[in-house]
Amino acid sequence: MSSSENVPAALRSLEELARDTLDGNWRDGYTLPSPKLYPFQWNWDSGFIALGLAYYHPERAIEEIRSMFKGQWKNGMLPHINFHRPDPNYFPGPEVWKTSGLPQGSPQVATSGITQPPVFAFIMERISALPFGQTADWKTFVREMFPKILAQHRHLYTHRDPEGEGLVYIQHNWEAGTDNSPAYDAALDAIDVSGFRDVSSLRRDLKTVDALHRPTNANYQRYIYLVDLFIECGYQDDVIARRSPFLVQDILFNSMLVRSNQALVTLAKAVGADSSEIERWNARTVAAINRKLWDEEAGFYFSYDLRHQRRIQLKTSSGFMPLFAGICTTAQRDRLAQHLTHSFVTGVGANLCTSTAVDEPAFDPVKYWRGPIWVNVNWMLHHGLRRHGLTELANGVKQQTLALLERHGMWEYFDPRTTATRPGVGLGTDAFSWSAALALDLIRNSNAL
Ligand code: DGY
């Protein structure tokens, strides 16, 4: 890790902006992803944010993670949103999720009823390697958190993998975090929503962000249809698995689970716990990703629609996440790199990595997860490429990401059509916390992950 004195001047002001952004979004124990658009605590955001906090407010990193796990359900599920305090500026809020009083719910905090990709094990592994990670406070905290993260992973393996394949399913596109990725279009479009309520007037996101940059009203109707179905099923995973029209073995979610399992093994060793159960889970998931989600003909990884029993043949940036998991052969790596440099960039001099391949008909350069560049994906891609020995490409992704942030600021996502004559633009909300937090990690920490 470089000390702040070694940070080049140009990056020092970026660092300052990143810290100001995180400070501005801090709320007495946790960080909002952005005050305008996301006024609560979100699950995977919180993990990335904790990593950024570790560089300059490490005690806040502990508070951030502890606050997130206040929402953990008794069955181990870590919800995607903790509604610590009421705020009318978000839809769907706790009155829509209706999780209060559930026997398996959180005894401490109002929450949503679905999860998000597991990040806390690898975030804590990375913080453990920083100087702060050597302190007694942090080591005690790792002991406190280990059983909770283990319970989170166990929930996924016992509730979300009905056939014991080693692949967990998501029951809502919001669980992958790549909300309106075209990979979910066919499954969502197949839902019969005739007669279901129109929720468009309830949306709050369109008050601050251009509708062209957000999911459509037709999308939202289906998103809420699923939430209502979960309520009807009492949020019981086995009932949902039987009844829901949407069950997807998501490639990003399962790859991040593998990376988290690997880190959880390291944390287990640090606290003197047995890691054999985690290693068994992980071996199954690695094998299943390469058996079921790799398409040899396309040379790419795809998610699998478990409800309709078919691979989702649509190229999105999620297909690169097995690199982050470190599970690709050299041949697979090379084919992925081909796709990356040819189909996930809008032209010569433009930036990696579009969230949907440019040659997919659904590609849209400004619409959320249908084309724009995301900092967290680029961060995982950087580490995945490095892990597989593609150092130059990995460094390119890092430099481009920092340049985008430096030029435009801490936006949620970016129009990928950047060239020397046409600078890209920041999209979604500004002052976005994970863009700030991961900028700090990219600047301050050159260790591989
Ligand atoms: C949103 O509200 O757009 C979130 O991504 C859902 O978690």
CSV table of N, CA and C in Angstrom, one decimal, residues 4 58 66 128 133 146 165 242 287 320 350 364 367 372 379 414 416 438:
chain,number,residue,atom,x,y,z
A,4,SER,N,0.0,8.2,1.9
A,4,SER,CA,-0.6,9.3,1.2
A,4,SER,C,0.4,10.2,0.5
A,58,PRO,N,-10.9,4.1,9.9
A,58,PRO,CA,-11.1,2.7,10.1
A,58,PRO,C,-12.2,2.3,11.1
A,66,ARG,N,-20.9,-3.5,11.1
A,66,ARG,CA,-21.8,-3.9,12.2
A,66,ARG,C,-23.2,-3.4,12.0
A,128,SER,N,-8.0,-6.7,6.4
A,128,SER,CA,-7.1,-7.4,7.4
A,128,SER,C,-5.7,-7.3,6.9
A,133,GLY,N,-5.6,-3.6,9.9
A,133,GLY,CA,-5.9,-5.0,10.1
A,133,GLY,C,-5.1,-5.7,11.1
A,146,PHE,N,-17.1,-13.3,12.0
A,146,PHE,CA,-16.9,-14.6,11.2
A,146,PHE,C,-18.2,-15.4,11.3
A,165,GLU,N,-26.8,-28.3,-6.3
A,165,GLU,CA,-25.9,-28.2,-7.5
A,165,GLU,C,-24.6,-27.5,-7.2
A,242,ARG,N,-41.0,-22.9,-5.4
A,242,ARG,CA,-42.1,-23.6,-6.1
A,242,ARG,C,-42.9,-22.7,-6.9
A,287,ALA,N,-16.9,-25.9,-9.6
A,287,ALA,CA,-17.2,-26.9,-10.6
A,287,ALA,C,-18.4,-26.6,-11.4
A,320,PHE,N,-17.7,-11.7,-16.9
A,320,PHE,CA,-16.3,-11.7,-16.6
A,320,PHE,C,-16.0,-12.0,-15.1
A,350,ALA,N,-12.0,4.5,-26.3
A,350,ALA,CA,-13.1,4.5,-25.3
A,350,ALA,C,-12.8,3.6,-24.1
A,364,ASP,N,-27.6,-0.2,-24.4
A,364,ASP,CA,-28.1,1.2,-24.3
A,364,ASP,C,-27.1,2.0,-23.5
A,367,LYS,N,-28.5,3.7,-20.1
A,367,LYS,CA,-29.6,3.1,-19.2
A,367,LYS,C,-29.1,2.1,-18.2
A,372,PRO,N,-24.0,1.4,-19.5
A,372,PRO,CA,-23.0,2.2,-18.8
A,372,PRO,C,-21.9,1.5,-18.0
A,379,TRP,N,-13.6,-2.5,-10.8
A,379,TRP,CA,-12.7,-2.9,-9.7
A,379,TRP,C,-12.6,-4.4,-9.7
A,414,PHE,N,-21.4,5.6,-15.8
A,414,PHE,CA,-20.8,6.5,-16.8
A,414,PHE,C,-21.2,6.0,-18.2
A,416,PRO,N,-20.3,5.1,-21.6
A,416,PRO,CA,-19.1,4.5,-22.1
A,416,PRO,C,-18.5,5.2,-23.4
A,438,LEU,N,-14.2,2.9,-3.7
A,438,LEU,CA,-13.3,2.1,-4.6
A,438,LEU,C,-12.2,2.9,-5.2
